[in-house]
């Protein structure tokens, strides 16, 4: 089972993405409304992917990604950001993010995230996304 944590104070911002991923089966979706809540949850249990909104109320998504490195550096993380790809790369370099997502990610972005996670699995990271024969 793939465990995903969506972090946003407004569920509707990430609902389409979460629904698209959950509909694929073998996916467990959890929600946190703030960065602190997400860090608390991740310190208690591991997740395969955290998707964070740009603004979380108590911190930015980038601040959460930075703090996540101290709690569990092996957690894959994707971030919603309105920045250009070049600017996003500059401000997020070293945070180990696997994807930048648009303000309202959808089913197409879900497919891209799953493909990235599958590639990580093929590199030897066991994320329990199907079985390779």
mmCIF file of N, CA and C in Angstrom:
data_model
loop_
_atom_site.group_PDB
_atom_site.id
_atom_site.type_symbol
_atom_site.label_atom_id
_atom_site.label_comp_id
_atom_site.label_asym_id
_atom_site.label_seq_id
_atom_site.Cartn_x
_atom_site.Cartn_y
_atom_site.Cartn_z
ATOM 1 N N UNK A 1 0.837 -1.184 0.000
ATOM 2 C CA UNK A 1 0.000 0.000 0.000
ATOM 3 C C UNK A 1 0.881 1.246 0.000
ATOM 4 N N UNK A 2 0.556 2.160 -0.860
ATOM 5 C CA UNK A 2 1.269 3.429 -0.967
ATOM 6 C C UNK A 2 0.600 4.436 -0.039
ATOM 7 N N UNK A 3 1.377 5.026 0.881
ATOM 8 C CA UNK A 3 0.838 5.991 1.843
ATOM 9 C C UNK A 3 1.196 7.407 1.398
ATOM 10 N N UNK A 4 0.150 8.216 1.201
ATOM 11 C CA UNK A 4 0.322 9.594 0.753
ATOM 12 C C UNK A 4 -0.228 10.555 1.795
ATOM 13 N N UNK A 5 0.486 11.649 2.014
ATOM 14 C CA UNK A 5 0.047 12.684 2.932
ATOM 15 C C UNK A 5 -0.072 13.989 2.161
ATOM 16 N N UNK A 6 -1.267 14.567 2.162
ATOM 17 C CA UNK A 6 -1.520 15.849 1.518
ATOM 18 C C UNK A 6 -1.598 16.911 2.593
ATOM 19 N N UNK A 7 -0.822 17.982 2.415
ATOM 20 C CA UNK A 7 -0.737 19.024 3.431
ATOM 21 C C UNK A 7 -1.245 20.329 2.833
ATOM 22 N N UNK A 8 -2.377 20.789 3.344
ATOM 23 C CA UNK A 8 -2.981 22.031 2.868
ATOM 24 C C UNK A 8 -4.043 22.491 3.853
ATOM 25 N N UNK A 9 -4.183 23.790 4.053
ATOM 26 C CA UNK A 9 -5.281 24.269 4.878
ATOM 27 C C UNK A 9 -6.607 24.268 4.111
ATOM 28 N N UNK A 10 -6.550 24.066 2.785
ATOM 29 C CA UNK A 10 -7.741 24.062 1.932
ATOM 30 C C UNK A 10 -7.752 22.798 1.086
ATOM 31 N N UNK A 11 -8.471 21.774 1.546
ATOM 32 C CA UNK A 11 -8.496 20.484 0.856
ATOM 33 C C UNK A 11 -8.849 20.600 -0.619
ATOM 34 N N UNK A 12 -9.711 21.545 -0.957
ATOM 35 C CA UNK A 12 -10.132 21.676 -2.351
ATOM 36 C C UNK A 12 -8.953 21.976 -3.284
ATOM 37 N N UNK A 13 -7.861 22.536 -2.762
ATOM 38 C CA UNK A 13 -6.682 22.826 -3.585
ATOM 39 C C UNK A 13 -6.028 21.555 -4.124
ATOM 40 N N UNK A 14 -6.064 20.486 -3.347
ATOM 41 C CA UNK A 14 -5.385 19.242 -3.730
ATOM 42 C C UNK A 14 -6.349 18.072 -3.907
ATOM 43 N N UNK A 15 -7.635 18.334 -3.819
ATOM 44 C CA UNK A 15 -8.627 17.264 -3.852
ATOM 45 C C UNK A 15 -8.603 16.469 -5.159
ATOM 46 N N UNK A 16 -8.525 17.146 -6.308
ATOM 47 C CA UNK A 16 -8.517 16.442 -7.599
ATOM 48 C C UNK A 16 -7.312 15.512 -7.706
ATOM 49 N N UNK A 17 -6.160 15.987 -7.284
ATOM 50 C CA UNK A 17 -4.944 15.170 -7.315
ATOM 51 C C UNK A 17 -5.095 13.972 -6.379
ATOM 52 N N UNK A 18 -5.526 14.217 -5.150
ATOM 53 C CA UNK A 18 -5.686 13.137 -4.176
ATOM 54 C C UNK A 18 -6.701 12.105 -4.653
ATOM 55 N N UNK A 19 -7.816 12.565 -5.202
ATOM 56 C CA UNK A 19 -8.852 11.651 -5.697
ATOM 57 C C UNK A 19 -8.335 10.799 -6.849
ATOM 58 N N UNK A 20 -7.585 11.420 -7.753
ATOM 59 C CA UNK A 20 -7.031 10.685 -8.890
ATOM 60 C C UNK A 20 -6.056 9.609 -8.432
ATOM 61 N N UNK A 21 -5.252 9.926 -7.443
ATOM 62 C CA UNK A 21 -4.297 8.941 -6.932
ATOM 63 C C UNK A 21 -5.005 7.832 -6.167
ATOM 64 N N UNK A 22 -5.970 8.197 -5.346
ATOM 65 C CA UNK A 22 -6.701 7.207 -4.554
ATOM 66 C C UNK A 22 -7.499 6.258 -5.447
ATOM 67 N N UNK A 23 -7.992 6.759 -6.567
ATOM 68 C CA UNK A 23 -8.803 5.944 -7.472
ATOM 69 C C UNK A 23 -7.986 4.834 -8.133
ATOM 70 N N UNK A 24 -6.683 4.937 -8.110
ATOM 71 C CA UNK A 24 -5.828 3.928 -8.724
ATOM 72 C C UNK A 24 -5.693 2.680 -7.863
ATOM 73 N N UNK A 25 -6.198 2.721 -6.651
ATOM 74 C CA UNK A 25 -6.140 1.561 -5.764
ATOM 75 C C UNK A 25 -4.784 1.416 -5.108
ATOM 76 N N UNK A 26 -4.744 0.651 -4.040
ATOM 77 C CA UNK A 26 -3.524 0.403 -3.289
ATOM 78 C C UNK A 26 -2.868 1.698 -2.802
ATOM 79 N N UNK A 27 -3.710 2.704 -2.532
ATOM 80 C CA UNK A 27 -3.232 4.010 -2.080
ATOM 81 C C UNK A 27 -4.040 4.424 -0.858
ATOM 82 N N UNK A 28 -3.337 4.823 0.182
ATOM 83 C CA UNK A 28 -3.969 5.344 1.398
ATOM 84 C C UNK A 28 -3.670 6.838 1.475
ATOM 85 N N UNK A 29 -4.712 7.654 1.553
ATOM 86 C CA UNK A 29 -4.565 9.106 1.570
ATOM 87 C C UNK A 29 -4.856 9.640 2.964
ATOM 88 N N UNK A 30 -3.951 10.482 3.466
ATOM 89 C CA UNK A 30 -4.152 11.185 4.732
ATOM 90 C C UNK A 30 -4.025 12.679 4.462
ATOM 91 N N UNK A 31 -4.591 13.468 5.364
ATOM 92 C CA UNK A 31 -4.569 14.920 5.219
ATOM 93 C C UNK A 31 -4.034 15.567 6.491
ATOM 94 N N UNK A 32 -3.308 16.660 6.314
ATOM 95 C CA UNK A 32 -2.881 17.513 7.425
ATOM 96 C C UNK A 32 -3.164 18.946 7.004
ATOM 97 N N UNK A 33 -3.692 19.741 7.927
ATOM 98 C CA UNK A 33 -4.081 21.103 7.586
ATOM 99 C C UNK A 33 -2.975 22.128 7.822
ATOM 100 N N UNK A 34 -1.844 21.694 8.362
ATOM 101 C CA UNK A 34 -0.739 22.622 8.621
ATOM 102 C C UNK A 34 0.593 21.878 8.540
ATOM 103 N N UNK A 35 1.655 22.652 8.448
ATOM 104 C CA UNK A 35 2.983 22.058 8.413
ATOM 105 C C UNK A 35 3.324 21.335 9.703
ATOM 106 N N UNK A 36 2.985 21.946 10.836
ATOM 107 C CA UNK A 36 3.274 21.312 12.134
ATOM 108 C C UNK A 36 2.546 19.982 12.273
ATOM 109 N N UNK A 37 1.286 19.945 11.858
ATOM 110 C CA UNK A 37 0.515 18.702 11.935
ATOM 111 C C UNK A 37 1.162 17.634 11.051
ATOM 112 N N UNK A 38 1.600 18.024 9.855
ATOM 113 C CA UNK A 38 2.255 17.075 8.950
ATOM 114 C C UNK A 38 3.540 16.532 9.574
ATOM 115 N N UNK A 39 4.338 17.388 10.176
ATOM 116 C CA UNK A 39 5.579 16.937 10.809
ATOM 117 C C UNK A 39 5.288 15.986 11.968
ATOM 118 N N UNK A 40 4.260 16.282 12.745
ATOM 119 C CA UNK A 40 3.854 15.383 13.833
ATOM 120 C C UNK A 40 3.457 14.019 13.275
ATOM 121 N N UNK A 41 2.668 14.020 12.211
ATOM 122 C CA UNK A 41 2.205 12.759 11.619
ATOM 123 C C UNK A 41 3.378 11.948 11.075
ATOM 124 N N UNK A 42 4.309 12.617 10.397
ATOM 125 C CA UNK A 42 5.440 11.914 9.794
ATOM 126 C C UNK A 42 6.424 11.431 10.846
ATOM 127 N N UNK A 43 6.473 12.099 11.987
ATOM 128 C CA UNK A 43 7.366 11.620 13.042
ATOM 129 C C UNK A 43 6.810 10.352 13.687
ATOM 130 N N UNK A 44 5.490 10.136 13.580
ATOM 131 C CA UNK A 44 4.857 8.951 14.156
ATOM 132 C C UNK A 44 4.754 7.783 13.185
ATOM 133 N N UNK A 45 4.653 8.065 11.903
ATOM 134 C CA UNK A 45 4.487 7.023 10.894
ATOM 135 C C UNK A 45 5.120 7.478 9.587
ATOM 136 N N UNK A 46 5.597 6.539 8.816
ATOM 137 C CA UNK A 46 6.227 6.920 7.556
ATOM 138 C C UNK A 46 5.186 7.043 6.451
ATOM 139 N N UNK A 47 5.483 7.899 5.481
ATOM 140 C CA UNK A 47 4.658 8.033 4.292
ATOM 141 C C UNK A 47 5.574 7.916 3.084
ATOM 142 N N UNK A 48 5.013 7.460 1.976
ATOM 143 C CA UNK A 48 5.790 7.312 0.749
ATOM 144 C C UNK A 48 5.926 8.618 0.001
ATOM 145 N N UNK A 49 4.926 9.481 0.136
ATOM 146 C CA UNK A 49 4.949 10.764 -0.553
ATOM 147 C C UNK A 49 4.143 11.777 0.227
ATOM 148 N N UNK A 50 4.752 12.951 0.424
ATOM 149 C CA UNK A 50 4.050 14.088 0.995
ATOM 150 C C UNK A 50 3.881 15.111 -0.120
ATOM 151 N N UNK A 51 2.662 15.586 -0.302
ATOM 152 C CA UNK A 51 2.377 16.646 -1.272
ATOM 153 C C UNK A 51 1.939 17.856 -0.467
ATOM 154 N N UNK A 52 2.690 18.951 -0.580
ATOM 155 C CA UNK A 52 2.400 20.140 0.221
ATOM 156 C C UNK A 52 1.972 21.305 -0.650
ATOM 157 N N UNK A 53 0.987 22.021 -0.163
ATOM 158 C CA UNK A 53 0.528 23.241 -0.808
ATOM 159 C C UNK A 53 1.598 24.318 -0.638
ATOM 160 N N UNK A 54 1.487 25.366 -1.411
ATOM 161 C CA UNK A 54 2.469 26.451 -1.382
ATOM 162 C C UNK A 54 2.471 27.187 -0.045
ATOM 163 N N UNK A 55 1.280 27.502 0.458
ATOM 164 C CA UNK A 55 1.120 28.196 1.737
ATOM 165 C C UNK A 55 0.307 27.320 2.676
ATOM 166 N N UNK A 56 0.811 27.138 3.897
ATOM 167 C CA UNK A 56 0.164 26.228 4.841
ATOM 168 C C UNK A 56 -0.416 26.925 6.070
ATOM 169 N N UNK A 57 -0.303 28.230 6.125
ATOM 170 C CA UNK A 57 -0.810 28.968 7.282
ATOM 171 C C UNK A 57 0.269 29.180 8.325
ATOM 172 N N UNK A 58 0.873 28.090 8.786
ATOM 173 C CA UNK A 58 1.914 28.208 9.814
ATOM 174 C C UNK A 58 3.323 28.252 9.226
ATOM 175 N N UNK A 59 3.452 27.940 7.943
ATOM 176 C CA UNK A 59 4.747 27.983 7.247
ATOM 177 C C UNK A 59 4.476 27.813 5.764
ATOM 178 N N UNK A 60 5.507 27.991 4.960
ATOM 179 C CA UNK A 60 5.353 27.732 3.530
ATOM 180 C C UNK A 60 5.641 26.260 3.260
ATOM 181 N N UNK A 61 5.244 25.795 2.101
ATOM 182 C CA UNK A 61 5.553 24.427 1.706
ATOM 183 C C UNK A 61 7.053 24.183 1.657
ATOM 184 N N UNK A 62 7.805 25.176 1.199
ATOM 185 C CA UNK A 62 9.263 25.021 1.141
ATOM 186 C C UNK A 62 9.868 24.917 2.543
ATOM 187 N N UNK A 63 9.340 25.678 3.482
ATOM 188 C CA UNK A 63 9.814 25.566 4.867
ATOM 189 C C UNK A 63 9.504 24.174 5.413
ATOM 190 N N UNK A 64 8.332 23.660 5.096
ATOM 191 C CA UNK A 64 7.974 22.305 5.529
ATOM 192 C C UNK A 64 8.945 21.287 4.940
ATOM 193 N N UNK A 65 9.249 21.401 3.662
ATOM 194 C CA UNK A 65 10.182 20.468 3.033
ATOM 195 C C UNK A 65 11.545 20.518 3.707
ATOM 196 N N UNK A 66 11.985 21.702 4.058
ATOM 197 C CA UNK A 66 13.271 21.851 4.750
ATOM 198 C C UNK A 66 13.237 21.187 6.126
ATOM 199 N N UNK A 67 12.166 21.394 6.865
ATOM 200 C CA UNK A 67 12.042 20.787 8.194
ATOM 201 C C UNK A 67 11.855 19.281 8.110
ATOM 202 N N UNK A 68 11.205 18.817 7.041
ATOM 203 C CA UNK A 68 10.998 17.380 6.833
ATOM 204 C C UNK A 68 12.331 16.643 6.738
ATOM 205 N N UNK A 69 13.327 17.285 6.165
ATOM 206 C CA UNK A 69 14.645 16.658 6.043
ATOM 207 C C UNK A 69 15.217 16.264 7.402
ATOM 208 N N UNK A 70 14.899 17.029 8.441
ATOM 209 C CA UNK A 70 15.394 16.712 9.789
ATOM 210 C C UNK A 70 14.566 15.629 10.464
ATOM 211 N N UNK A 71 13.292 15.514 10.071
ATOM 212 C CA UNK A 71 12.394 14.521 10.688
ATOM 213 C C UNK A 71 12.535 13.171 9.998
ATOM 214 N N UNK A 72 12.461 13.173 8.671
ATOM 215 C CA UNK A 72 12.588 11.941 7.902
ATOM 216 C C UNK A 72 13.056 12.271 6.486
ATOM 217 N N UNK A 73 14.359 12.274 6.276
ATOM 218 C CA UNK A 73 14.903 12.661 4.967
ATOM 219 C C UNK A 73 14.569 11.681 3.845
ATOM 220 N N UNK A 74 14.031 10.515 4.162
ATOM 221 C CA UNK A 74 13.695 9.527 3.133
ATOM 222 C C UNK A 74 12.268 9.692 2.597
ATOM 223 N N UNK A 75 11.522 10.652 3.123
ATOM 224 C CA UNK A 75 10.162 10.883 2.641
ATOM 225 C C UNK A 75 10.207 11.655 1.330
ATOM 226 N N UNK A 76 9.612 11.085 0.288
ATOM 227 C CA UNK A 76 9.511 11.785 -0.989
ATOM 228 C C UNK A 76 8.533 12.935 -0.826
ATOM 229 N N UNK A 77 8.827 14.043 -1.503
ATOM 230 C CA UNK A 77 8.011 15.230 -1.337
ATOM 231 C C UNK A 77 7.811 15.926 -2.674
ATOM 232 N N UNK A 78 6.576 16.332 -2.931
ATOM 233 C CA UNK A 78 6.226 17.157 -4.085
ATOM 234 C C UNK A 78 5.603 18.440 -3.550
ATOM 235 N N UNK A 79 5.771 19.524 -4.292
ATOM 236 C CA UNK A 79 5.366 20.826 -3.793
ATOM 237 C C UNK A 79 4.548 21.585 -4.827
ATOM 238 N N UNK A 80 3.466 22.190 -4.376
ATOM 239 C CA UNK A 80 2.694 23.109 -5.208
ATOM 240 C C UNK A 80 3.416 24.445 -5.197
ATOM 241 N N UNK A 81 3.600 25.028 -6.391
ATOM 242 C CA UNK A 81 4.264 26.327 -6.470
ATOM 243 C C UNK A 81 3.891 27.035 -7.758
ATOM 244 N N UNK A 82 3.632 28.327 -7.637
ATOM 245 C CA UNK A 82 3.326 29.163 -8.794
ATOM 246 C C UNK A 82 4.592 29.727 -9.429
ATOM 247 N N UNK A 83 5.748 29.454 -8.852
ATOM 248 C CA UNK A 83 7.010 29.965 -9.403
ATOM 249 C C UNK A 83 7.305 29.333 -10.762
ATOM 250 N N UNK A 84 8.113 30.013 -11.550
ATOM 251 C CA UNK A 84 8.588 29.410 -12.799
ATOM 252 C C UNK A 84 9.451 28.211 -12.432
ATOM 253 N N UNK A 85 9.621 27.298 -13.363
ATOM 254 C CA UNK A 85 10.435 26.102 -13.099
ATOM 255 C C UNK A 85 11.852 26.496 -12.695
ATOM 256 N N UNK A 86 12.409 27.490 -13.352
ATOM 257 C CA UNK A 86 13.776 27.924 -13.039
ATOM 258 C C UNK A 86 13.873 28.508 -11.630
ATOM 259 N N UNK A 87 12.940 29.385 -11.285
ATOM 260 C CA UNK A 87 12.948 29.991 -9.955
ATOM 261 C C UNK A 87 12.683 28.936 -8.871
ATOM 262 N N UNK A 88 11.763 28.025 -9.137
ATOM 263 C CA UNK A 88 11.468 26.962 -8.185
ATOM 264 C C UNK A 88 12.712 26.112 -7.932
ATOM 265 N N UNK A 89 13.432 25.790 -8.993
ATOM 266 C CA UNK A 89 14.652 24.999 -8.841
ATOM 267 C C UNK A 89 15.652 25.729 -7.938
ATOM 268 N N UNK A 90 15.790 27.026 -8.131
ATOM 269 C CA UNK A 90 16.723 27.816 -7.315
ATOM 270 C C UNK A 90 16.357 27.777 -5.836
ATOM 271 N N UNK A 91 15.073 27.986 -5.525
ATOM 272 C CA UNK A 91 14.671 28.085 -4.114
ATOM 273 C C UNK A 91 14.510 26.731 -3.442
ATOM 274 N N UNK A 92 14.359 25.667 -4.230
ATOM 275 C CA UNK A 92 14.139 24.352 -3.627
ATOM 276 C C UNK A 92 15.353 23.432 -3.724
ATOM 277 N N UNK A 93 16.420 23.902 -4.326
ATOM 278 C CA UNK A 93 17.605 23.065 -4.497
ATOM 279 C C UNK A 93 18.091 22.544 -3.144
ATOM 280 N N UNK A 94 18.381 21.259 -3.097
ATOM 281 C CA UNK A 94 18.868 20.634 -1.871
ATOM 282 C C UNK A 94 17.765 20.078 -0.977
ATOM 283 N N UNK A 95 16.505 20.307 -1.339
ATOM 284 C CA UNK A 95 15.403 19.815 -0.517
ATOM 285 C C UNK A 95 14.935 18.428 -0.935
ATOM 286 N N UNK A 96 15.440 17.918 -2.043
ATOM 287 C CA UNK A 96 15.099 16.568 -2.481
ATOM 288 C C UNK A 96 13.682 16.414 -2.988
ATOM 289 N N UNK A 97 13.084 17.473 -3.502
ATOM 290 C CA UNK A 97 11.713 17.396 -4.011
ATOM 291 C C UNK A 97 11.678 16.605 -5.309
ATOM 292 N N UNK A 98 10.651 15.780 -5.468
ATOM 293 C CA UNK A 98 10.554 14.977 -6.686
ATOM 294 C C UNK A 98 9.714 15.649 -7.766
ATOM 295 N N UNK A 99 8.945 16.705 -7.396
ATOM 296 C CA UNK A 99 8.122 17.369 -8.407
ATOM 297 C C UNK A 99 7.643 18.727 -7.926
ATOM 298 N N UNK A 100 7.502 19.631 -8.889
ATOM 299 C CA UNK A 100 6.803 20.888 -8.687
ATOM 300 C C UNK A 100 5.436 20.713 -9.328
ATOM 301 N N UNK A 101 4.396 21.074 -8.607
ATOM 302 C CA UNK A 101 3.029 20.935 -9.101
ATOM 303 C C UNK A 101 2.396 22.315 -9.264
ATOM 304 N N UNK A 102 1.464 22.437 -10.207
ATOM 305 C CA UNK A 102 0.768 23.716 -10.372
ATOM 306 C C UNK A 102 -0.207 23.953 -9.217
ATOM 307 N N UNK A 103 -0.782 25.143 -9.184
ATOM 308 C CA UNK A 103 -1.683 25.533 -8.099
ATOM 309 C C UNK A 103 -2.845 24.552 -7.920
ATOM 310 N N UNK A 104 -3.428 24.054 -8.978
ATOM 311 C CA UNK A 104 -4.522 23.079 -8.889
ATOM 312 C C UNK A 104 -4.155 21.810 -9.653
ATOM 313 N N UNK A 105 -3.311 20.945 -9.079
ATOM 314 C CA UNK A 105 -2.912 19.717 -9.784
ATOM 315 C C UNK A 105 -4.107 18.790 -9.997
ATOM 316 N N UNK A 106 -4.055 18.019 -11.099
ATOM 317 C CA UNK A 106 -5.182 17.167 -11.465
ATOM 318 C C UNK A 106 -4.722 15.750 -11.802
ATOM 319 N N UNK A 107 -5.576 15.000 -12.496
ATOM 320 C CA UNK A 107 -5.295 13.601 -12.832
ATOM 321 C C UNK A 107 -4.019 13.458 -13.662
ATOM 322 N N UNK A 108 -3.768 14.374 -14.556
ATOM 323 C CA UNK A 108 -2.543 14.316 -15.373
ATOM 324 C C UNK A 108 -1.294 14.398 -14.487
ATOM 325 N N UNK A 109 -1.353 15.250 -13.490
ATOM 326 C CA UNK A 109 -0.225 15.387 -12.569
ATOM 327 C C UNK A 109 -0.098 14.161 -11.669
ATOM 328 N N UNK A 110 -1.238 13.536 -11.363
ATOM 329 C CA UNK A 110 -1.218 12.295 -10.577
ATOM 330 C C UNK A 110 -0.431 11.228 -11.321
ATOM 331 N N UNK A 111 -0.681 11.112 -12.621
ATOM 332 C CA UNK A 111 0.033 10.137 -13.441
ATOM 333 C C UNK A 111 1.540 10.403 -13.409
ATOM 334 N N UNK A 112 1.924 11.660 -13.530
ATOM 335 C CA UNK A 112 3.347 12.017 -13.483
ATOM 336 C C UNK A 112 3.983 11.663 -12.151
ATOM 337 N N UNK A 113 3.282 11.944 -11.054
ATOM 338 C CA UNK A 113 3.816 11.599 -9.733
ATOM 339 C C UNK A 113 3.989 10.099 -9.582
ATOM 340 N N UNK A 114 2.992 9.331 -10.001
ATOM 341 C CA UNK A 114 3.104 7.872 -9.892
ATOM 342 C C UNK A 114 4.267 7.353 -10.737
ATOM 343 N N UNK A 115 4.449 7.911 -11.913
ATOM 344 C CA UNK A 115 5.569 7.481 -12.754
ATOM 345 C C UNK A 115 6.904 7.762 -12.081
ATOM 346 N N UNK A 116 7.033 8.913 -11.436
ATOM 347 C CA UNK A 116 8.282 9.228 -10.725
ATOM 348 C C UNK A 116 8.510 8.276 -9.559
ATOM 349 N N UNK A 117 7.441 7.983 -8.820
ATOM 350 C CA UNK A 117 7.571 7.050 -7.704
ATOM 351 C C UNK A 117 7.936 5.651 -8.197
ATOM 352 N N UNK A 118 7.357 5.234 -9.310
ATOM 353 C CA UNK A 118 7.687 3.922 -9.874
ATOM 354 C C UNK A 118 9.148 3.868 -10.300
ATOM 355 N N UNK A 119 9.643 4.957 -10.884
ATOM 356 C CA UNK A 119 11.063 4.987 -11.265
ATOM 357 C C UNK A 119 11.964 4.880 -10.038
ATOM 358 N N UNK A 120 11.575 5.536 -8.958
ATOM 359 C CA UNK A 120 12.345 5.408 -7.716
ATOM 360 C C UNK A 120 12.347 3.966 -7.235
ATOM 361 N N UNK A 121 11.204 3.297 -7.353
ATOM 362 C CA UNK A 121 11.096 1.899 -6.955
ATOM 363 C C UNK A 121 12.035 1.041 -7.800
ATOM 364 N N UNK A 122 12.070 1.316 -9.074
ATOM 365 C CA UNK A 122 12.950 0.550 -9.957
ATOM 366 C C UNK A 122 14.420 0.754 -9.598
ATOM 367 N N UNK A 123 14.729 1.878 -8.979
ATOM 368 C CA UNK A 123 16.092 2.141 -8.542
ATOM 369 C C UNK A 123 16.403 1.458 -7.209
ATOM 370 N N UNK A 124 15.392 0.745 -6.663
ATOM 371 C CA UNK A 124 15.639 -0.028 -5.449
ATOM 372 C C UNK A 124 14.903 0.448 -4.228
ATOM 373 N N UNK A 125 14.098 1.484 -4.356
ATOM 374 C CA UNK A 125 13.335 1.975 -3.229
ATOM 375 C C UNK A 125 11.992 1.261 -3.251
ATOM 376 N N UNK A 126 11.678 0.488 -2.210
ATOM 377 C CA UNK A 126 10.443 -0.277 -2.165
ATOM 378 C C UNK A 126 9.296 0.596 -1.709
ATOM 379 N N UNK A 127 8.407 0.945 -2.644
ATOM 380 C CA UNK A 127 7.245 1.753 -2.325
ATOM 381 C C UNK A 127 5.952 0.954 -2.415
ATOM 382 N N UNK A 128 6.058 -0.352 -2.670
ATOM 383 C CA UNK A 128 4.889 -1.228 -2.778
ATOM 384 C C UNK A 128 3.899 -0.761 -3.845
ATOM 385 N N UNK A 129 4.398 -0.312 -4.983
ATOM 386 C CA UNK A 129 3.537 0.080 -6.095
ATOM 387 C C UNK A 129 3.566 -1.078 -7.095
ATOM 388 N N UNK A 130 2.723 -2.037 -6.902
ATOM 389 C CA UNK A 130 2.699 -3.181 -7.812
ATOM 390 C C UNK A 130 3.934 -4.042 -7.650
ATOM 391 N N UNK A 131 4.052 -5.039 -8.492
ATOM 392 C CA UNK A 131 5.180 -5.950 -8.412
ATOM 393 C C UNK A 131 5.860 -6.040 -9.765
ATOM 394 N N UNK A 132 7.159 -6.063 -9.731
ATOM 395 C CA UNK A 132 7.944 -6.186 -10.943
ATOM 396 C C UNK A 132 8.229 -7.669 -11.175
ATOM 397 N N UNK A 133 7.976 -8.158 -12.384
ATOM 398 C CA UNK A 133 8.218 -9.575 -12.673
ATOM 399 C C UNK A 133 9.354 -9.745 -13.623
#
